[in-house]
PDB file of C-alpha atoms in Angstrom:
ATOM      1  CA  MET T  27     223.144 122.013 339.615  1.00  0.00           C
ATOM      2  CA  SER T  28     222.212 125.482 338.392  1.00  0.00           C
ATOM      3  CA  THR T  29     221.009 126.322 334.917  1.00  0.00           C
ATOM      4  CA  SER T  30     223.616 128.300 333.007  1.00  0.00           C
ATOM      5  CA  THR T  31     223.205 130.398 329.873  1.00  0.00           C
ATOM      6  CA  THR T  32     225.390 131.273 326.919  1.00  0.00           C
ATOM      7  CA  ARG T  33     224.576 134.527 325.130  1.00  0.00           C
ATOM      8  CA  THR T  34     225.749 135.294 321.622  1.00  0.00           C
ATOM      9  CA  ALA T  35     225.187 138.429 319.569  1.00  0.00           C
ATOM     10  CA  PRO T  36     224.272 137.704 315.935  1.00  0.00           C
ATOM     11  CA  PRO T  37     226.143 139.638 313.241  1.00  0.00           C
ATOM     12  CA  HIS T  38     224.413 142.705 311.817  1.00  0.00           C
ATOM     13  CA  GLY T  39     225.064 144.900 308.856  1.00  0.00           C
ATOM     14  CA  GLY T  40     225.214 147.928 311.138  1.00  0.00           C
ATOM     15  CA  PRO T  41     223.739 149.403 314.302  1.00  0.00           C
ATOM     16  CA  ARG T  42     219.952 149.516 314.445  1.00  0.00           C
ATOM     17  CA  VAL T  43     218.221 152.799 315.125  1.00  0.00           C
ATOM     18  CA  ARG T  44     215.906 152.447 318.106  1.00  0.00           C
ATOM     19  CA  PRO T  45     213.154 154.817 319.195  1.00  0.00           C
ATOM     20  CA  GLU T  46     213.476 156.958 322.283  1.00  0.00           C
ATOM     21  CA  LEU T  47     210.952 155.470 324.689  1.00  0.00           C
ATOM     22  CA  PRO T  48     209.301 156.946 327.790  1.00  0.00           C
ATOM     23  CA  LEU T  49     210.660 155.386 330.968  1.00  0.00           C
ATOM     24  CA  ALA T  50     207.323 153.698 331.657  1.00  0.00           C
ATOM     25  CA  ARG T  51     207.498 151.843 328.336  1.00  0.00           C
ATOM     26  CA  VAL T  52     211.045 150.538 328.662  1.00  0.00           C
ATOM     27  CA  VAL T  53     210.814 146.872 329.640  1.00  0.00           C
ATOM     28  CA  THR T  54     213.803 144.919 330.826  1.00  0.00           C
ATOM     29  CA  LEU T  55     213.003 141.420 332.063  1.00  0.00           C
ATOM     30  CA  GLU T  56     215.281 139.993 334.764  1.00  0.00           C
ATOM     31  CA  VAL T  57     215.085 136.387 335.946  1.00  0.00           C
ATOM     32  CA  HIS T  58     216.979 135.594 339.144  1.00  0.00           C
ATOM     33  CA  ASP T  59     217.613 132.086 340.504  1.00  0.00           C
ATOM     34  CA  LEU T  60     214.408 130.720 338.976  1.00  0.00           C
ATOM     35  CA  SER T  61     213.511 127.110 339.738  1.00  0.00           C
ATOM     36  CA  VAL T  62     210.492 125.389 338.230  1.00  0.00           C
ATOM     37  CA  ASP T  63     208.895 122.076 339.103  1.00  0.00           C
ATOM     38  CA  PRO T  64     208.769 119.523 336.264  1.00  0.00           C
ATOM     39  CA  GLY T  65     206.150 120.252 333.617  1.00  0.00           C
ATOM     40  CA  PRO T  66     204.145 117.790 331.496  1.00  0.00           C
ATOM     41  CA  ASP T  67     207.232 116.961 329.424  1.00  0.00           C
ATOM     42  CA  GLY T  68     209.292 116.318 332.574  1.00  0.00           C
ATOM     43  CA  SER T  69     211.650 119.256 332.024  1.00  0.00           C
ATOM     44  CA  ARG T  70     212.369 121.875 334.658  1.00  0.00           C
ATOM     45  CA  LEU T  71     214.648 124.837 335.293  1.00  0.00           C
ATOM     46  CA  HIS T  72     216.930 125.127 338.269  1.00  0.00           C
ATOM     47  CA  GLY T  73     218.668 128.315 339.410  1.00  0.00           C
ATOM     48  CA  LEU T  74     218.245 130.203 336.122  1.00  0.00           C
ATOM     49  CA  ASP T  75     219.605 133.757 335.812  1.00  0.00           C
ATOM     50  CA  LEU T  76     218.717 135.674 332.654  1.00  0.00           C
ATOM     51  CA  GLU T  77     218.229 139.268 331.499  1.00  0.00           C
ATOM     52  CA  LEU T  78     216.367 140.420 328.408  1.00  0.00           C
ATOM     53  CA  ARG T  79     217.449 143.909 327.417  1.00  0.00           C
ATOM     54  CA  ALA T  80     214.714 146.420 326.722  1.00  0.00           C
ATOM     55  CA  GLY T  81     213.722 146.747 323.072  1.00  0.00           C
ATOM     56  CA  THR T  82     215.402 143.570 321.848  1.00  0.00           C
ATOM     57  CA  LEU T  83     214.473 140.404 319.964  1.00  0.00           C
ATOM     58  CA  THR T  84     215.968 137.387 321.714  1.00  0.00           C
ATOM     59  CA  VAL T  85     215.744 133.703 320.823  1.00  0.00           C
ATOM     60  CA  ALA T  86     216.090 131.144 323.623  1.00  0.00           C
ATOM     61  CA  THR T  87     217.156 127.608 322.765  1.00  0.00           C
ATOM     62  CA  PRO T  88     217.076 124.587 323.034  1.00  0.00           C
ATOM     63  CA  ALA T  89     213.330 124.251 322.889  1.00  0.00           C
ATOM     64  CA  ALA T  90     212.611 122.127 325.998  1.00  0.00           C
ATOM     65  CA  PRO T  91     214.060 124.386 328.735  1.00  0.00           C
ATOM     66  CA  ALA T  92     213.233 127.557 326.774  1.00  0.00           C
ATOM     67  CA  ARG T  93     209.594 126.456 326.470  1.00  0.00           C
ATOM     68  CA  THR T  94     209.502 125.850 330.232  1.00  0.00           C
ATOM     69  CA  LEU T  95     210.740 129.406 330.795  1.00  0.00           C
ATOM     70  CA  ALA T  96     208.149 130.776 328.347  1.00  0.00           C
ATOM     71  CA  ARG T  97     205.336 128.957 330.154  1.00  0.00           C
ATOM     72  CA  VAL T  98     206.440 130.538 333.436  1.00  0.00           C
ATOM     73  CA  LEU T  99     206.476 133.999 331.868  1.00  0.00           C
ATOM     74  CA  VAL T 100     202.936 133.685 330.476  1.00  0.00           C
ATOM     75  CA  GLY T 101     201.588 132.213 333.709  1.00  0.00           C
ATOM     76  CA  ASP T 102     200.935 128.662 332.469  1.00  0.00           C
ATOM     77  CA  LEU T 103     203.501 127.140 334.826  1.00  0.00           C
ATOM     78  CA  PRO T 104     204.328 128.399 338.336  1.00  0.00           C
ATOM     79  CA  GLY T 105     207.899 129.024 339.403  1.00  0.00           C
ATOM     80  CA  ARG T 106     208.799 127.303 342.657  1.00  0.00           C
ATOM     81  CA  ASP T 107     211.571 129.713 343.622  1.00  0.00           C
ATOM     82  CA  GLY T 108     213.233 132.775 342.199  1.00  0.00           C
ATOM     83  CA  ASP T 109     212.413 136.312 341.170  1.00  0.00           C
ATOM     84  CA  LEU T 110     211.075 137.768 337.906  1.00  0.00           C
ATOM     85  CA  VAL T 111     211.372 141.544 337.640  1.00  0.00           C
ATOM     86  CA  THR T 112     210.480 144.023 334.916  1.00  0.00           C
ATOM     87  CA  GLY T 113     211.118 147.711 334.412  1.00  0.00           C
ATOM     88  CA  GLN T 114     214.034 149.994 335.097  1.00  0.00           C
ATOM     89  CA  GLY T 115     214.680 152.476 337.881  1.00  0.00           C
ATOM     90  CA  ARG T 116     211.437 153.548 339.550  1.00  0.00           C
ATOM     91  CA  THR T 117     209.386 151.222 337.328  1.00  0.00           C
ATOM     92  CA  ARG T 118     211.182 148.114 338.639  1.00  0.00           C
ATOM     93  CA  ARG T 119     208.737 145.638 340.186  1.00  0.00           C
ATOM     94  CA  PRO T 120     207.855 141.913 340.272  1.00  0.00           C
ATOM     95  CA  LEU T 121     206.417 140.597 337.015  1.00  0.00           C
ATOM     96  CA  ALA T 122     203.220 139.352 338.694  1.00  0.00           C
ATOM     97  CA  LYS T 123     202.487 142.828 340.068  1.00  0.00           C
ATOM     98  CA  THR T 124     202.988 144.886 336.928  1.00  0.00           C
ATOM     99  CA  SER T 125     200.916 145.994 334.002  1.00  0.00           C
ATOM    100  CA  TRP T 126     203.437 144.493 331.565  1.00  0.00           C
ATOM    101  CA  THR T 127     201.840 141.888 329.367  1.00  0.00           C
ATOM    102  CA  ALA T 128     203.425 138.575 328.432  1.00  0.00           C
ATOM    103  CA  LEU T 129     201.592 136.881 325.586  1.00  0.00           C
ATOM    104  CA  ALA T 130     201.736 133.542 323.884  1.00  0.00           C
ATOM    105  CA  ALA T 131     200.030 133.532 320.503  1.00  0.00           C
ATOM    106  CA  ARG T 132     197.248 130.973 320.557  1.00  0.00           C
ATOM    107  CA  THR T 133     195.329 129.585 317.609  1.00  0.00           C
ATOM    108  CA  PRO T 134     191.810 131.082 317.600  1.00  0.00           C
ATOM    109  CA  PRO T 135     188.849 128.661 317.780  1.00  0.00           C
ATOM    110  CA  THR T 136     187.831 127.246 314.415  1.00  0.00           C
ATOM    111  CA  THR T 137     184.866 129.092 312.923  1.00  0.00           C
ATOM    112  CA  GLY T 138     183.084 129.431 309.604  1.00  0.00           C
ATOM    113  CA  ARG T 139     183.411 133.215 309.739  1.00  0.00           C
ATOM    114  CA  PRO T 140     185.699 134.895 307.193  1.00  0.00           C
ATOM    115  CA  THR T 141     189.251 135.310 308.381  1.00  0.00           C
ATOM    116  CA  VAL T 142     189.010 139.095 307.996  1.00  0.00           C
ATOM    117  CA  GLU T 143     186.109 139.160 310.480  1.00  0.00           C
ATOM    118  CA  VAL T 144     188.121 137.152 312.993  1.00  0.00           C
ATOM    119  CA  LEU T 145     191.065 139.521 312.614  1.00  0.00           C
ATOM    120  CA  ASP T 146     188.742 142.502 312.912  1.00  0.00           C
ATOM    121  CA  GLN T 147     188.250 141.576 316.574  1.00  0.00           C
ATOM    122  CA  GLY T 148     191.689 143.126 317.028  1.00  0.00           C
ATOM    123  CA  GLY T 149     190.846 146.149 314.907  1.00  0.00           C
ATOM    124  CA  LEU T 150     192.625 147.520 311.869  1.00  0.00           C
ATOM    125  CA  ALA T 151     196.023 146.832 313.457  1.00  0.00           C
ATOM    126  CA  ALA T 152     195.310 143.079 313.485  1.00  0.00           C
ATOM    127  CA  ILE T 153     194.223 143.106 309.836  1.00  0.00           C
ATOM    128  CA  ARG T 154     197.370 144.997 308.816  1.00  0.00           C
ATOM    129  CA  LEU T 155     199.537 142.554 310.780  1.00  0.00           C
ATOM    130  CA  GLY T 156     197.740 139.644 309.165  1.00  0.00           C
ATOM    131  CA  VAL T 157     198.485 141.029 305.703  1.00  0.00           C
ATOM    132  CA  HIS T 158     202.121 141.606 306.701  1.00  0.00           C
ATOM    133  CA  LEU T 159     202.317 137.966 307.826  1.00  0.00           C
ATOM    134  CA  GLY T 160     201.144 136.797 304.394  1.00  0.00           C
ATOM    135  CA  LEU T 161     197.454 136.248 305.108  1.00  0.00           C
ATOM    136  CA  GLY T 162     196.226 138.795 302.537  1.00  0.00           C
ATOM    137  CA  PRO T 163     195.044 136.230 299.941  1.00  0.00           C
ATOM    138  CA  LEU T 164     193.196 134.306 302.672  1.00  0.00           C
ATOM    139  CA  LEU T 165     191.202 137.126 304.273  1.00  0.00           C
ATOM    140  CA  ASP T 166     187.918 136.269 302.533  1.00  0.00           C
ATOM    141  CA  LEU T 167     188.181 132.544 303.290  1.00  0.00           C
ATOM    142  CA  PRO T 168     186.460 131.001 306.337  1.00  0.00           C
ATOM    143  CA  LEU T 169     188.929 130.527 309.162  1.00  0.00           C
ATOM    144  CA  ALA T 170     187.911 126.861 309.277  1.00  0.00           C
ATOM    145  CA  VAL T 171     189.482 126.106 305.881  1.00  0.00           C
ATOM    146  CA  LEU T 172     192.887 127.589 306.778  1.00  0.00           C
ATOM    147  CA  ASP T 173     195.604 125.123 307.706  1.00  0.00           C
ATOM    148  CA  ALA T 174     197.008 125.022 311.232  1.00  0.00           C
ATOM    149  CA  ALA T 175     200.013 127.200 310.397  1.00  0.00           C
ATOM    150  CA  ASP T 176     197.887 129.981 308.908  1.00  0.00           C
ATOM    151  CA  ARG T 177     195.478 129.863 311.862  1.00  0.00           C
ATOM    152  CA  THR T 178     198.518 130.289 314.099  1.00  0.00           C
ATOM    153  CA  LEU T 179     199.435 133.429 312.140  1.00  0.00           C
ATOM    154  CA  VAL T 180     195.901 134.735 312.721  1.00  0.00           C
ATOM    155  CA  GLY T 181     196.398 134.193 316.457  1.00  0.00           C
ATOM    156  CA  LEU T 182     199.754 135.949 316.301  1.00  0.00           C
ATOM    157  CA  ALA T 183     198.264 138.965 314.511  1.00  0.00           C
ATOM    158  CA  LEU T 184     195.530 139.239 317.152  1.00  0.00           C
ATOM    159  CA  ALA T 185     198.055 138.948 319.986  1.00  0.00           C
ATOM    160  CA  LEU T 186     200.429 141.565 318.592  1.00  0.00           C
ATOM    161  CA  ALA T 187     197.589 143.971 317.776  1.00  0.00           C
ATOM    162  CA  ALA T 188     197.042 144.314 321.527  1.00  0.00           C
ATOM    163  CA  ALA T 189     200.422 146.140 321.620  1.00  0.00           C
ATOM    164  CA  PRO T 190     201.966 144.244 324.558  1.00  0.00           C
ATOM    165  CA  ASP T 191     205.250 145.552 325.944  1.00  0.00           C
ATOM    166  CA  LEU T 192     206.648 142.073 326.529  1.00  0.00           C
ATOM    167  CA  VAL T 193     205.973 139.342 323.959  1.00  0.00           C
ATOM    168  CA  VAL T 194     206.745 135.661 324.535  1.00  0.00           C
ATOM    169  CA  LEU T 195     206.248 133.285 321.609  1.00  0.00           C
ATOM    170  CA  ASP T 196     206.761 129.553 321.124  1.00  0.00           C
ATOM    171  CA  LEU T 197     207.804 129.583 317.476  1.00  0.00           C
ATOM    172  CA  PRO T 198     208.222 125.833 316.842  1.00  0.00           C
ATOM    173  CA  ALA T 199     204.640 125.226 318.018  1.00  0.00           C
ATOM    174  CA  ALA T 200     203.424 127.348 315.122  1.00  0.00           C
ATOM    175  CA  GLY T 201     204.163 124.523 312.660  1.00  0.00           C
ATOM    176  CA  LEU T 202     205.452 126.996 310.096  1.00  0.00           C
ATOM    177  CA  ASP T 203     207.791 126.332 307.199  1.00  0.00           C
ATOM    178  CA  PRO T 204     211.083 128.290 307.019  1.00  0.00           C
ATOM    179  CA  GLU T 205     209.494 131.090 304.977  1.00  0.00           C
ATOM    180  CA  GLY T 206     206.658 131.398 307.478  1.00  0.00           C
ATOM    181  CA  ARG T 207     209.095 131.539 310.390  1.00  0.00           C
ATOM    182  CA  ARG T 208     211.027 134.262 308.614  1.00  0.00           C
ATOM    183  CA  ARG T 209     207.862 136.313 308.059  1.00  0.00           C
ATOM    184  CA  VAL T 210     207.060 136.020 311.771  1.00  0.00           C
ATOM    185  CA  LEU T 211     210.551 137.104 312.800  1.00  0.00           C
ATOM    186  CA  GLU T 212     210.489 140.031 310.346  1.00  0.00           C
ATOM    187  CA  THR T 213     207.201 141.160 311.914  1.00  0.00           C
ATOM    188  CA  LEU T 214     208.706 140.857 315.393  1.00  0.00           C
ATOM    189  CA  ARG T 215     211.793 142.752 314.197  1.00  0.00           C
ATOM    190  CA  ASP T 216     209.546 145.631 313.125  1.00  0.00           C
ATOM    191  CA  LEU T 217     207.748 145.473 316.477  1.00  0.00           C
ATOM    192  CA  VAL T 218     211.087 145.865 318.265  1.00  0.00           C
ATOM    193  CA  ASP T 219     212.663 148.499 316.011  1.00  0.00           C
ATOM    194  CA  VAL T 220     209.615 150.686 315.425  1.00  0.00           C
ATOM    195  CA  GLU T 221     207.799 150.354 318.756  1.00  0.00           C
ATOM    196  CA  GLY T 222     210.571 149.317 321.130  1.00  0.00           C
ATOM    197  CA  ARG T 223     208.909 146.115 322.369  1.00  0.00           C
ATOM    198  CA  THR T 224     210.846 143.387 324.149  1.00  0.00           C
ATOM    199  CA  VAL T 225     210.411 139.957 322.545  1.00  0.00           C
ATOM    200  CA  LEU T 226     211.465 136.440 323.594  1.00  0.00           C
ATOM    201  CA  VAL T 227     211.063 133.600 321.087  1.00  0.00           C
ATOM    202  CA  VAL T 228     211.475 129.905 321.848  1.00  0.00           C
ATOM    203  CA  ALA T 229     213.192 128.026 319.032  1.00  0.00           C
ATOM    204  CA  ALA T 230     214.922 124.731 318.422  1.00  0.00           C
ATOM    205  CA  ALA T 231     218.606 125.022 317.572  1.00  0.00           C
ATOM    206  CA  ASP T 232     218.020 123.642 314.067  1.00  0.00           C
ATOM    207  CA  HIS T 233     215.655 126.544 313.310  1.00  0.00           C
ATOM    208  CA  LEU T 234     218.420 129.154 313.575  1.00  0.00           C
ATOM    209  CA  ASP T 235     219.121 129.498 309.871  1.00  0.00           C
ATOM    210  CA  PRO T 236     221.641 132.218 308.896  1.00  0.00           C
ATOM    211  CA  ASP T 237     218.952 134.359 307.235  1.00  0.00           C
ATOM    212  CA  VAL T 238     216.969 134.238 310.480  1.00  0.00           C
ATOM    213  CA  VAL T 239     219.874 134.835 312.850  1.00  0.00           C
ATOM    214  CA  VAL T 240     220.634 138.222 311.281  1.00  0.00           C
ATOM    215  CA  LEU T 241     217.199 139.439 312.439  1.00  0.00           C
ATOM    216  CA  LEU T 242     218.022 138.805 316.115  1.00  0.00           C
ATOM    217  CA  ASP T 243     219.690 140.842 318.845  1.00  0.00           C
ATOM    218  CA  ASP T 244     220.602 137.926 321.096  1.00  0.00           C
ATOM    219  CA  VAL T 245     220.598 134.143 321.078  1.00  0.00           C
ATOM    220  CA  VAL T 246     220.487 132.651 324.579  1.00  0.00           C
ATOM    221  CA  ARG T 247     221.378 128.975 324.832  1.00  0.00           C
ATOM    222  CA  LEU T 248     220.260 127.369 328.057  1.00  0.00           C
ATOM    223  CA  ASP T 249     222.647 124.751 329.388  1.00  0.00           C
ATOM    224  CA  PRO T 250     221.408 121.177 328.863  1.00  0.00           C
ATOM    225  CA  CYS T 251     221.160 120.771 332.631  1.00  0.00           C
ATOM    226  CA  ALA T 252     218.185 123.136 332.387  1.00  0.00           C
ATOM    227  CA  ALA T 253     216.142 120.199 331.121  1.00  0.00           C
ATOM    228  CA  GLU T 254     216.440 118.073 334.227  1.00  0.00           C
ATOM    229  CA  ARG T 255     214.091 115.144 334.550  1.00  0.00           C
ATOM    230  CA  PRO T 256     212.810 113.548 337.732  1.00  0.00           C
ATOM    231  CA  GLY T 257     214.594 110.350 338.627  1.00  0.00           C
TER     232      GLY T 257
END
């Protein structure tokens, strides 16, 4: 049985103004007939077709099959069959043979160094992103005393400061409260609207609160058969 998708467009107050991007920076991700062997949680994808439009913020749900897709995109899990393509027109090419970057934000190693010094590894852009994510009052504290959620935000700021064209994030793994999730999505919304990035976020269905949904361009629900388990 193939994996099917349902795409919905969240309501917006009006059309968003998007930047005009050079052709080389316009990233559309196309997934064709992707099949993935079972991962550690037993879930797999079978025959998935999906397109992420360039310069959009898309949430994929439910978490189990969406997380499997995210792990394929960031190279943590190999796809058995199928085709992943990025770019448009003359820039179209297989994902594995492109300069497009797919990132999963990872928590940086615990250290006694001040948080601002850890962020400074990503330059001023990472520090600004950290402040935007609510880390301003914590910058002078050692990273080791921050809780897991705040350390995840530090990792996110470092990842986004690298200015990737394609961003893949596993939001539930961040362990954030609703306000923290909203701050992350607002930051990603700015990344899409101001810089034209293409973003895919994994989320559980119960995390799609109305005040979060309005920040999205698309919600893609993978059919439950996407989470097949070996017999």
